[in-house]
Amino acid sequence: MKDDGKYIYTVSQLTSSIKIILEDSFRNIWVDGEISNFKASGGHFYFTLKDDKSELKCIFFKSSNEKIKFEIKDGMQVLCCGKISVYEQRGVYQLYVAKMEPKGVGALQFAFEQLKERLFKEGLFDESHKKEIPIIPEKIGIVTSATGAAIRDILHVLNKRFSNVEVLIIPVKVQGDEAKEEIAAAIEEFNALKNVDVMIVGRGGGSLEDLWAFNEEIVARAIYNSKIPVISAVGHEIDWTISDFVADKRAPTPSVAAEMVIAEKSKLIERLIEIEKKIRDFPMDMVMEYEQRLDEIEDNMALRFSHYIELKLGDFKLLSEKLQILSPAGILDRGYSISFKMPDRKIIKTANALKKGDLIETKVSKGSFKSRIE
């Protein structure tokens, strides 16, 4: 609209022009910032990206955020990829986010560390919860791909070690969006059978993305809740997944898992022979052990009795010496004397008991003599 040579925009026209310019100019851009005021509603994420000078409103729609593995929190430094969109009714612009990555670390690795820390705090990795692997399982359950190298390796080792063990296999996808639900469901299905002694859950090697199904929370909780002991066998020795931390045992490869779950037949036979020998020798071993214990008891009793006699003889000698000192004969030996009034031989205790003419007898250490009172 022109007025006196001036081109005048309406608010709507100006806002529409700004919208065209911004949306055409800022497509598929990456923005670095800190998340604040994060909230989720209807599956959509709403938050603000900020730095020390400015803020930018952002929307992360459900259709785009469903593939995010990590938990978004206020204060996180992230990189967001998307496009600028103008909301004409309010004249404000915002970023429609299509992708998000934690700054400084890969998104999957960040998600792995987040889940690992949370499950650790919940106690899913506690050693006290882990179950023992049976020595000779009758029935082994395997959760893995039906066509991968892992199942071939496991069956090869089991057949070589103990060919008559019963093996049940529930084939599942081991990567892709559907894998986590299939793996968790297979673990629950084996538990429902109630006659499986031990379970191997795993797959062959691959990238972090390939192994990601075994880092999913639904799989971790299925392993934790399993009443059947679980051996996690995911990837190669250097690969660690959340399943490894939750499982009762972790095997570096599927082949090693098979070796852990059952011993070689020859070694089992050797072990049985050893046990048989121990059972056969047990009565004689017990007799010899009790004989040795009786000998030890006898020696201890003799030693204690000898010591007891020595103590009592010492006590007796000490008492005898005390009695000797306190006896009348002992007193006389030390120079004292005892006088008796005759003829009834009453002991004279005081001089008042005597009168002139009384006959007394005085006993000393060596003999006695008689006297008459004058």
mmCIF file of C-alpha atoms in Angstrom, residues 16-335:
data_model
loop_
_atom_site.group_PDB
_atom_site.id
_atom_site.type_symbol
_atom_site.label_atom_id
_atom_site.label_comp_id
_atom_site.label_asym_id
_atom_site.label_seq_id
_atom_site.Cartn_x
_atom_site.Cartn_y
_atom_site.Cartn_z
ATOM 1 C CA SER A 16 4.386 -12.554 6.376
ATOM 2 C CA SER A 17 7.372 -11.043 4.570
ATOM 3 C CA ILE A 18 9.610 -11.665 7.585
ATOM 4 C CA LYS A 19 8.320 -15.237 7.716
ATOM 5 C CA ILE A 20 9.238 -15.842 4.080
ATOM 6 C CA ILE A 21 12.705 -14.356 4.491
ATOM 7 C CA LEU A 22 13.527 -16.180 7.733
ATOM 8 C CA GLU A 23 12.110 -19.541 6.749
ATOM 9 C CA ASP A 24 13.838 -19.463 3.358
ATOM 10 C CA SER A 25 17.145 -18.322 4.835
ATOM 11 C CA PHE A 26 17.408 -20.569 7.891
ATOM 12 C CA ARG A 27 16.726 -24.150 6.892
ATOM 13 C CA ASN A 28 18.650 -27.156 8.187
ATOM 14 C CA ILE A 29 20.732 -25.042 10.565
ATOM 15 C CA TRP A 30 22.616 -26.156 13.683
ATOM 16 C CA VAL A 31 22.295 -24.140 16.885
ATOM 17 C CA ASP A 32 24.485 -24.502 19.988
ATOM 18 C CA GLY A 33 22.889 -23.673 23.341
ATOM 19 C CA GLU A 34 21.793 -24.644 26.827
ATOM 20 C CA ILE A 35 18.342 -26.147 27.432
ATOM 21 C CA SER A 36 16.046 -24.356 29.878
ATOM 22 C CA ASN A 37 12.334 -24.418 30.733
ATOM 23 C CA PHE A 38 11.992 -27.912 29.262
ATOM 24 C CA LYS A 39 8.536 -29.480 29.312
ATOM 25 C CA ALA A 40 6.762 -32.271 27.458
ATOM 26 C CA SER A 41 3.132 -32.194 26.385
ATOM 27 C CA GLY A 42 1.278 -34.584 24.119
ATOM 28 C CA GLY A 43 4.553 -36.200 23.125
ATOM 29 C CA HIS A 44 5.974 -32.872 21.924
ATOM 30 C CA PHE A 45 8.930 -31.178 23.650
ATOM 31 C CA TYR A 46 8.971 -27.455 24.354
ATOM 32 C CA PHE A 47 12.074 -25.659 25.607
ATOM 33 C CA THR A 48 14.326 -22.638 25.278
ATOM 34 C CA LEU A 49 17.869 -22.638 23.912
ATOM 35 C CA LYS A 50 19.999 -19.941 25.493
ATOM 36 C CA ASP A 51 23.508 -18.610 25.790
ATOM 37 C CA ASP A 52 24.834 -15.777 27.943
ATOM 38 C CA LYS A 53 23.169 -13.112 25.748
ATOM 39 C CA SER A 54 20.071 -14.473 23.995
ATOM 40 C CA GLU A 55 17.260 -17.019 24.080
ATOM 41 C CA LEU A 56 15.500 -18.970 21.330
ATOM 42 C CA LYS A 57 12.162 -20.757 21.686
ATOM 43 C CA CYS A 58 12.174 -24.322 20.345
ATOM 44 C CA ILE A 59 9.662 -27.046 19.515
ATOM 45 C CA PHE A 60 10.684 -30.682 19.082
ATOM 46 C CA PHE A 61 7.655 -32.479 17.650
ATOM 47 C CA LYS A 62 6.801 -36.052 18.629
ATOM 48 C CA SER A 63 7.375 -37.362 15.106
ATOM 49 C CA SER A 64 10.989 -36.168 15.320
ATOM 50 C CA ASN A 65 11.835 -36.761 18.984
ATOM 51 C CA GLU A 66 10.741 -40.412 19.174
ATOM 52 C CA LYS A 67 14.187 -41.610 18.106
ATOM 53 C CA ILE A 68 16.005 -39.705 20.853
ATOM 54 C CA LYS A 69 17.652 -42.266 23.183
ATOM 55 C CA PHE A 70 18.848 -39.936 25.934
ATOM 56 C CA GLU A 71 16.835 -38.025 28.526
ATOM 57 C CA ILE A 72 16.562 -34.277 27.930
ATOM 58 C CA LYS A 73 17.046 -32.101 31.019
ATOM 59 C CA ASP A 74 17.418 -28.426 31.834
ATOM 60 C CA GLY A 75 21.031 -27.311 31.876
ATOM 61 C CA MET A 76 22.199 -29.678 29.131
ATOM 62 C CA GLN A 77 24.473 -28.270 26.446
ATOM 63 C CA VAL A 78 23.155 -29.506 23.107
ATOM 64 C CA LEU A 79 23.376 -29.043 19.365
ATOM 65 C CA CYS A 80 19.990 -28.726 17.665
ATOM 66 C CA CYS A 81 19.385 -29.065 13.953
ATOM 67 C CA GLY A 82 16.221 -27.657 12.428
ATOM 68 C CA LYS A 83 14.597 -24.712 10.728
ATOM 69 C CA ILE A 84 13.314 -21.310 11.805
ATOM 70 C CA SER A 85 9.543 -20.860 11.731
ATOM 71 C CA VAL A 86 7.572 -17.660 12.323
ATOM 72 C CA TYR A 87 4.307 -17.753 14.256
ATOM 73 C CA GLU A 88 2.473 -14.950 12.459
ATOM 74 C CA GLN A 89 -0.334 -14.405 14.961
ATOM 75 C CA ARG A 90 2.166 -13.335 17.630
ATOM 76 C CA GLY A 91 4.971 -12.181 15.433
ATOM 77 C CA VAL A 92 7.543 -14.439 17.068
ATOM 78 C CA TYR A 93 9.989 -16.874 15.599
ATOM 79 C CA GLN A 94 11.103 -20.235 16.922
ATOM 80 C CA LEU A 95 13.233 -23.209 15.988
ATOM 81 C CA TYR A 96 11.532 -26.384 14.811
ATOM 82 C CA VAL A 97 14.013 -29.038 15.937
ATOM 83 C CA ALA A 98 14.546 -32.101 13.756
ATOM 84 C CA LYS A 99 17.660 -33.521 15.465
ATOM 85 C CA MET A 100 19.406 -33.081 18.796
ATOM 86 C CA GLU A 101 22.823 -34.177 20.030
ATOM 87 C CA PRO A 102 24.516 -33.696 23.398
ATOM 88 C CA LYS A 103 27.445 -31.352 22.916
ATOM 89 C CA GLY A 104 30.894 -32.939 23.177
ATOM 90 C CA VAL A 105 29.746 -36.581 23.138
ATOM 91 C CA GLY A 106 27.794 -38.846 20.808
ATOM 92 C CA ALA A 107 24.060 -39.047 21.434
ATOM 93 C CA LEU A 108 24.069 -42.833 21.863
ATOM 94 C CA GLN A 109 27.047 -42.828 24.219
ATOM 95 C CA PHE A 110 25.398 -40.084 26.260
ATOM 96 C CA ALA A 111 22.149 -42.070 26.415
ATOM 97 C CA PHE A 112 24.117 -45.174 27.456
ATOM 98 C CA GLU A 113 25.780 -43.337 30.353
ATOM 99 C CA GLN A 114 22.480 -41.780 31.452
ATOM 100 C CA LEU A 115 20.627 -45.107 31.579
ATOM 101 C CA LYS A 116 23.575 -46.898 33.170
ATOM 102 C CA GLU A 117 23.714 -44.347 35.997
ATOM 103 C CA ARG A 118 19.949 -44.452 36.582
ATOM 104 C CA LEU A 119 19.701 -48.256 36.653
ATOM 105 C CA PHE A 120 22.770 -48.468 38.900
ATOM 106 C CA LYS A 121 21.072 -46.160 41.412
ATOM 107 C CA GLU A 122 17.936 -48.326 41.241
ATOM 108 C CA GLY A 123 20.001 -51.403 42.162
ATOM 109 C CA LEU A 124 19.653 -53.350 38.901
ATOM 110 C CA PHE A 125 23.387 -54.108 38.891
ATOM 111 C CA ASP A 126 23.615 -55.305 42.522
ATOM 112 C CA GLU A 127 25.683 -58.464 43.007
ATOM 113 C CA SER A 128 23.269 -59.625 45.717
ATOM 114 C CA HIS A 129 20.536 -60.024 43.074
ATOM 115 C CA LYS A 130 22.595 -62.144 40.695
ATOM 116 C CA LYS A 131 21.786 -65.871 40.452
ATOM 117 C CA GLU A 132 24.200 -68.798 40.213
ATOM 118 C CA ILE A 133 24.598 -70.573 36.870
ATOM 119 C CA PRO A 134 23.730 -74.306 37.250
ATOM 120 C CA ILE A 135 26.665 -76.702 36.796
ATOM 121 C CA ILE A 136 24.820 -79.205 34.589
ATOM 122 C CA PRO A 137 21.708 -77.626 33.031
ATOM 123 C CA GLU A 138 19.221 -79.997 31.428
ATOM 124 C CA LYS A 139 17.592 -77.351 29.251
ATOM 125 C CA ILE A 140 19.191 -74.189 27.818
ATOM 126 C CA GLY A 141 17.223 -71.276 26.354
ATOM 127 C CA ILE A 142 18.769 -69.057 23.680
ATOM 128 C CA VAL A 143 17.507 -65.611 22.648
ATOM 129 C CA THR A 144 19.242 -64.398 19.486
ATOM 130 C CA SER A 145 18.873 -64.119 15.724
ATOM 131 C CA ALA A 146 18.104 -67.370 13.919
ATOM 132 C CA THR A 147 20.447 -66.490 11.065
ATOM 133 C CA GLY A 148 23.414 -64.785 12.722
ATOM 134 C CA ALA A 149 26.860 -66.130 13.540
ATOM 135 C CA ALA A 150 26.046 -66.107 17.264
ATOM 136 C CA ILE A 151 23.593 -69.026 17.139
ATOM 137 C CA ARG A 152 25.989 -71.105 15.017
ATOM 138 C CA ASP A 153 28.851 -70.477 17.449
ATOM 139 C CA ILE A 154 26.737 -71.331 20.495
ATOM 140 C CA LEU A 155 25.346 -74.559 19.030
ATOM 141 C CA HIS A 156 28.793 -75.640 17.818
ATOM 142 C CA VAL A 157 30.293 -75.296 21.305
ATOM 143 C CA LEU A 158 27.332 -76.968 23.042
ATOM 144 C CA ASN A 159 27.359 -79.908 20.616
ATOM 145 C CA LYS A 160 31.107 -80.334 21.038
ATOM 146 C CA ARG A 161 30.969 -80.220 24.826
ATOM 147 C CA PHE A 162 27.743 -82.087 25.611
ATOM 148 C CA SER A 163 25.725 -83.113 22.590
ATOM 149 C CA ASN A 164 22.711 -84.487 24.471
ATOM 150 C CA VAL A 165 21.777 -81.257 26.268
ATOM 151 C CA GLU A 166 18.355 -79.904 25.256
ATOM 152 C CA VAL A 167 18.399 -76.474 23.599
ATOM 153 C CA LEU A 168 15.399 -74.206 23.025
ATOM 154 C CA ILE A 169 15.705 -71.214 20.691
ATOM 155 C CA ILE A 170 13.404 -68.214 20.409
ATOM 156 C CA PRO A 171 14.578 -66.320 17.296
ATOM 157 C CA VAL A 172 14.387 -62.535 17.541
ATOM 158 C CA LYS A 173 15.552 -59.442 15.719
ATOM 159 C CA VAL A 174 18.754 -58.227 17.347
ATOM 160 C CA GLN A 175 18.865 -54.741 15.825
ATOM 161 C CA GLY A 176 16.382 -52.193 14.584
ATOM 162 C CA ASP A 177 13.362 -50.541 16.167
ATOM 163 C CA GLU A 178 11.482 -53.804 16.832
ATOM 164 C CA ALA A 179 14.406 -55.682 18.381
ATOM 165 C CA LYS A 180 14.038 -54.470 21.973
ATOM 166 C CA GLU A 181 10.395 -55.605 22.268
ATOM 167 C CA GLU A 182 11.145 -59.002 20.698
ATOM 168 C CA ILE A 183 14.139 -59.655 22.978
ATOM 169 C CA ALA A 184 12.222 -58.667 26.125
ATOM 170 C CA ALA A 185 9.218 -60.765 25.077
ATOM 171 C CA ALA A 186 11.423 -63.826 24.424
ATOM 172 C CA ILE A 187 12.973 -63.573 27.902
ATOM 173 C CA GLU A 188 9.505 -63.398 29.438
ATOM 174 C CA GLU A 189 8.348 -66.337 27.291
ATOM 175 C CA PHE A 190 11.181 -68.562 28.539
ATOM 176 C CA ASN A 191 10.278 -67.646 32.117
ATOM 177 C CA ALA A 192 6.685 -68.648 31.458
ATOM 178 C CA LEU A 193 7.858 -72.164 30.427
ATOM 179 C CA LYS A 194 9.295 -72.704 33.949
ATOM 180 C CA ASN A 195 11.528 -75.614 32.896
ATOM 181 C CA VAL A 196 14.524 -73.768 31.427
ATOM 182 C CA ASP A 197 17.619 -73.931 33.641
ATOM 183 C CA VAL A 198 19.711 -71.137 32.111
ATOM 184 C CA MET A 199 19.379 -68.593 29.314
ATOM 185 C CA ILE A 200 21.849 -67.057 26.846
ATOM 186 C CA VAL A 201 20.819 -63.648 25.474
ATOM 187 C CA GLY A 202 23.034 -62.052 22.857
ATOM 188 C CA ARG A 203 24.298 -61.508 19.340
ATOM 189 C CA GLY A 204 27.529 -61.133 17.379
ATOM 190 C CA GLY A 205 29.629 -57.998 17.121
ATOM 191 C CA GLY A 206 28.741 -54.689 15.534
ATOM 192 C CA SER A 207 28.760 -50.938 15.997
ATOM 193 C CA LEU A 208 27.205 -49.165 18.970
ATOM 194 C CA GLU A 209 24.122 -48.580 16.836
ATOM 195 C CA ASP A 210 23.961 -52.275 15.866
ATOM 196 C CA LEU A 211 24.141 -53.394 19.512
ATOM 197 C CA TRP A 212 21.755 -50.748 20.791
ATOM 198 C CA ALA A 213 18.787 -53.075 21.403
ATOM 199 C CA PHE A 214 20.774 -54.550 24.311
ATOM 200 C CA ASN A 215 21.104 -51.055 25.805
ATOM 201 C CA GLU A 216 17.349 -50.537 25.936
ATOM 202 C CA GLU A 217 15.660 -50.237 29.337
ATOM 203 C CA ILE A 218 12.905 -52.729 28.449
ATOM 204 C CA VAL A 219 15.533 -55.431 27.809
ATOM 205 C CA ALA A 220 17.456 -54.566 30.980
ATOM 206 C CA ARG A 221 14.331 -54.887 33.126
ATOM 207 C CA ALA A 222 13.321 -58.164 31.466
ATOM 208 C CA ILE A 223 16.745 -59.620 32.341
ATOM 209 C CA TYR A 224 16.568 -58.261 35.894
ATOM 210 C CA ASN A 225 13.078 -59.706 36.448
ATOM 211 C CA SER A 226 13.975 -63.115 34.998
ATOM 212 C CA LYS A 227 13.732 -66.024 37.440
ATOM 213 C CA ILE A 228 16.036 -67.979 35.119
ATOM 214 C CA PRO A 229 19.771 -67.170 35.335
ATOM 215 C CA VAL A 230 20.798 -65.084 32.316
ATOM 216 C CA ILE A 231 24.185 -64.941 30.578
ATOM 217 C CA SER A 232 24.601 -61.828 28.435
ATOM 218 C CA ALA A 233 26.733 -62.443 25.328
ATOM 219 C CA VAL A 234 26.683 -59.340 23.171
ATOM 220 C CA GLY A 235 29.320 -58.531 20.562
ATOM 221 C CA HIS A 236 33.026 -58.914 21.176
ATOM 222 C CA GLU A 237 35.131 -58.717 24.320
ATOM 223 C CA ILE A 238 35.524 -54.936 24.085
ATOM 224 C CA ASP A 239 31.771 -54.363 23.730
ATOM 225 C CA TRP A 240 29.842 -53.620 26.924
ATOM 226 C CA THR A 241 26.086 -53.115 27.010
ATOM 227 C CA ILE A 242 23.524 -52.392 29.726
ATOM 228 C CA SER A 243 22.458 -56.042 29.437
ATOM 229 C CA ASP A 244 25.961 -57.101 30.509
ATOM 230 C CA PHE A 245 25.683 -55.113 33.737
ATOM 231 C CA VAL A 246 22.215 -56.454 34.609
ATOM 232 C CA ALA A 247 22.745 -60.119 33.667
ATOM 233 C CA ASP A 248 23.798 -62.761 36.180
ATOM 234 C CA LYS A 249 26.941 -63.414 34.125
ATOM 235 C CA ARG A 250 28.609 -61.553 31.275
ATOM 236 C CA ALA A 251 30.359 -63.458 28.470
ATOM 237 C CA PRO A 252 32.678 -61.558 26.101
ATOM 238 C CA THR A 253 31.356 -63.523 23.093
ATOM 239 C CA PRO A 254 28.502 -65.964 22.350
ATOM 240 C CA SER A 255 31.021 -68.848 22.113
ATOM 241 C CA VAL A 256 32.338 -68.119 25.599
ATOM 242 C CA ALA A 257 28.755 -67.985 26.872
ATOM 243 C CA ALA A 258 28.261 -71.552 25.634
ATOM 244 C CA GLU A 259 31.487 -72.594 27.368
ATOM 245 C CA MET A 260 30.327 -70.957 30.602
ATOM 246 C CA VAL A 261 26.923 -72.593 30.532
ATOM 247 C CA ILE A 262 28.179 -76.174 30.334
ATOM 248 C CA ALA A 263 31.501 -77.861 30.993
ATOM 249 C CA GLU A 264 33.169 -80.279 28.586
ATOM 250 C CA LYS A 265 31.831 -83.833 28.838
ATOM 251 C CA SER A 266 35.297 -85.249 29.570
ATOM 252 C CA LYS A 267 35.795 -82.793 32.411
ATOM 253 C CA LEU A 268 32.383 -83.660 33.829
ATOM 254 C CA ILE A 269 33.296 -87.361 33.779
ATOM 255 C CA GLU A 270 36.587 -86.576 35.542
ATOM 256 C CA ARG A 271 34.666 -84.589 38.106
ATOM 257 C CA LEU A 272 32.188 -87.431 38.653
ATOM 258 C CA ILE A 273 35.047 -89.926 39.134
ATOM 259 C CA GLU A 274 36.607 -87.572 41.658
ATOM 260 C CA ILE A 275 33.299 -87.239 43.527
ATOM 261 C CA GLU A 276 32.820 -91.032 43.466
ATOM 262 C CA LYS A 277 36.276 -91.521 44.991
ATOM 263 C CA LYS A 278 35.527 -88.982 47.696
ATOM 264 C CA ILE A 279 32.257 -90.752 48.537
ATOM 265 C CA ARG A 280 34.025 -94.125 48.629
ATOM 266 C CA ASP A 281 36.838 -92.841 50.810
ATOM 267 C CA PHE A 282 34.604 -90.774 53.029
ATOM 268 C CA PRO A 283 34.038 -93.373 55.849
ATOM 269 C CA MET A 284 37.764 -94.145 56.184
ATOM 270 C CA ASP A 285 38.618 -90.460 55.994
ATOM 271 C CA MET A 286 36.125 -89.790 58.772
ATOM 272 C CA VAL A 287 37.577 -92.593 60.940
ATOM 273 C CA MET A 288 41.102 -91.266 60.446
ATOM 274 C CA GLU A 289 39.968 -87.756 61.182
ATOM 275 C CA TYR A 290 38.229 -88.837 64.403
ATOM 276 C CA GLU A 291 41.252 -90.899 65.443
ATOM 277 C CA GLN A 292 43.445 -87.885 64.977
ATOM 278 C CA ARG A 293 41.030 -85.744 66.945
ATOM 279 C CA LEU A 294 40.913 -88.348 69.760
ATOM 280 C CA ASP A 295 44.712 -88.430 69.882
ATOM 281 C CA GLU A 296 44.767 -84.666 70.117
ATOM 282 C CA ILE A 297 42.131 -84.730 72.873
ATOM 283 C CA GLU A 298 44.066 -87.418 74.758
ATOM 284 C CA ASP A 299 47.303 -85.447 74.526
ATOM 285 C CA ASN A 300 45.549 -82.289 75.631
ATOM 286 C CA MET A 301 43.894 -84.072 78.562
ATOM 287 C CA ALA A 302 47.212 -85.612 79.708
ATOM 288 C CA LEU A 303 48.919 -82.253 79.481
ATOM 289 C CA ARG A 304 46.108 -80.502 81.304
ATOM 290 C CA PHE A 305 45.912 -83.217 83.995
ATOM 291 C CA SER A 306 49.684 -83.030 84.590
ATOM 292 C CA HIS A 307 49.454 -79.275 84.874
ATOM 293 C CA TYR A 308 46.463 -79.618 87.210
ATOM 294 C CA ILE A 309 48.359 -82.039 89.496
ATOM 295 C CA GLU A 310 51.332 -79.694 89.615
ATOM 296 C CA LEU A 311 49.081 -76.807 90.605
ATOM 297 C CA LYS A 312 47.332 -78.839 93.319
ATOM 298 C CA LEU A 313 50.649 -80.165 94.717
ATOM 299 C CA GLY A 314 51.865 -76.607 94.955
ATOM 300 C CA ASP A 315 48.677 -75.603 96.757
ATOM 301 C CA PHE A 316 49.018 -78.593 99.093
ATOM 302 C CA LYS A 317 52.624 -77.744 99.933
ATOM 303 C CA LEU A 318 51.690 -74.133 100.663
ATOM 304 C CA LEU A 319 48.811 -75.195 102.924
ATOM 305 C CA SER A 320 51.021 -77.730 104.705
ATOM 306 C CA GLU A 321 53.566 -75.041 105.444
ATOM 307 C CA LYS A 322 50.845 -72.763 106.771
ATOM 308 C CA LEU A 323 49.429 -75.576 108.950
ATOM 309 C CA GLN A 324 52.881 -76.369 110.255
ATOM 310 C CA ILE A 325 53.396 -72.759 111.222
ATOM 311 C CA LEU A 326 49.996 -72.519 112.906
ATOM 312 C CA SER A 327 50.054 -75.951 114.679
ATOM 313 C CA PRO A 328 50.893 -76.152 118.467
ATOM 314 C CA ALA A 329 54.099 -78.085 117.688
ATOM 315 C CA GLY A 330 55.148 -75.352 115.318
ATOM 316 C CA ILE A 331 54.529 -72.730 117.968
ATOM 317 C CA LEU A 332 56.642 -74.671 120.529
ATOM 318 C CA ASP A 333 59.468 -74.964 117.980
ATOM 319 C CA ARG A 334 59.606 -71.188 117.851
ATOM 320 C CA GLY A 335 60.378 -71.008 121.666
#
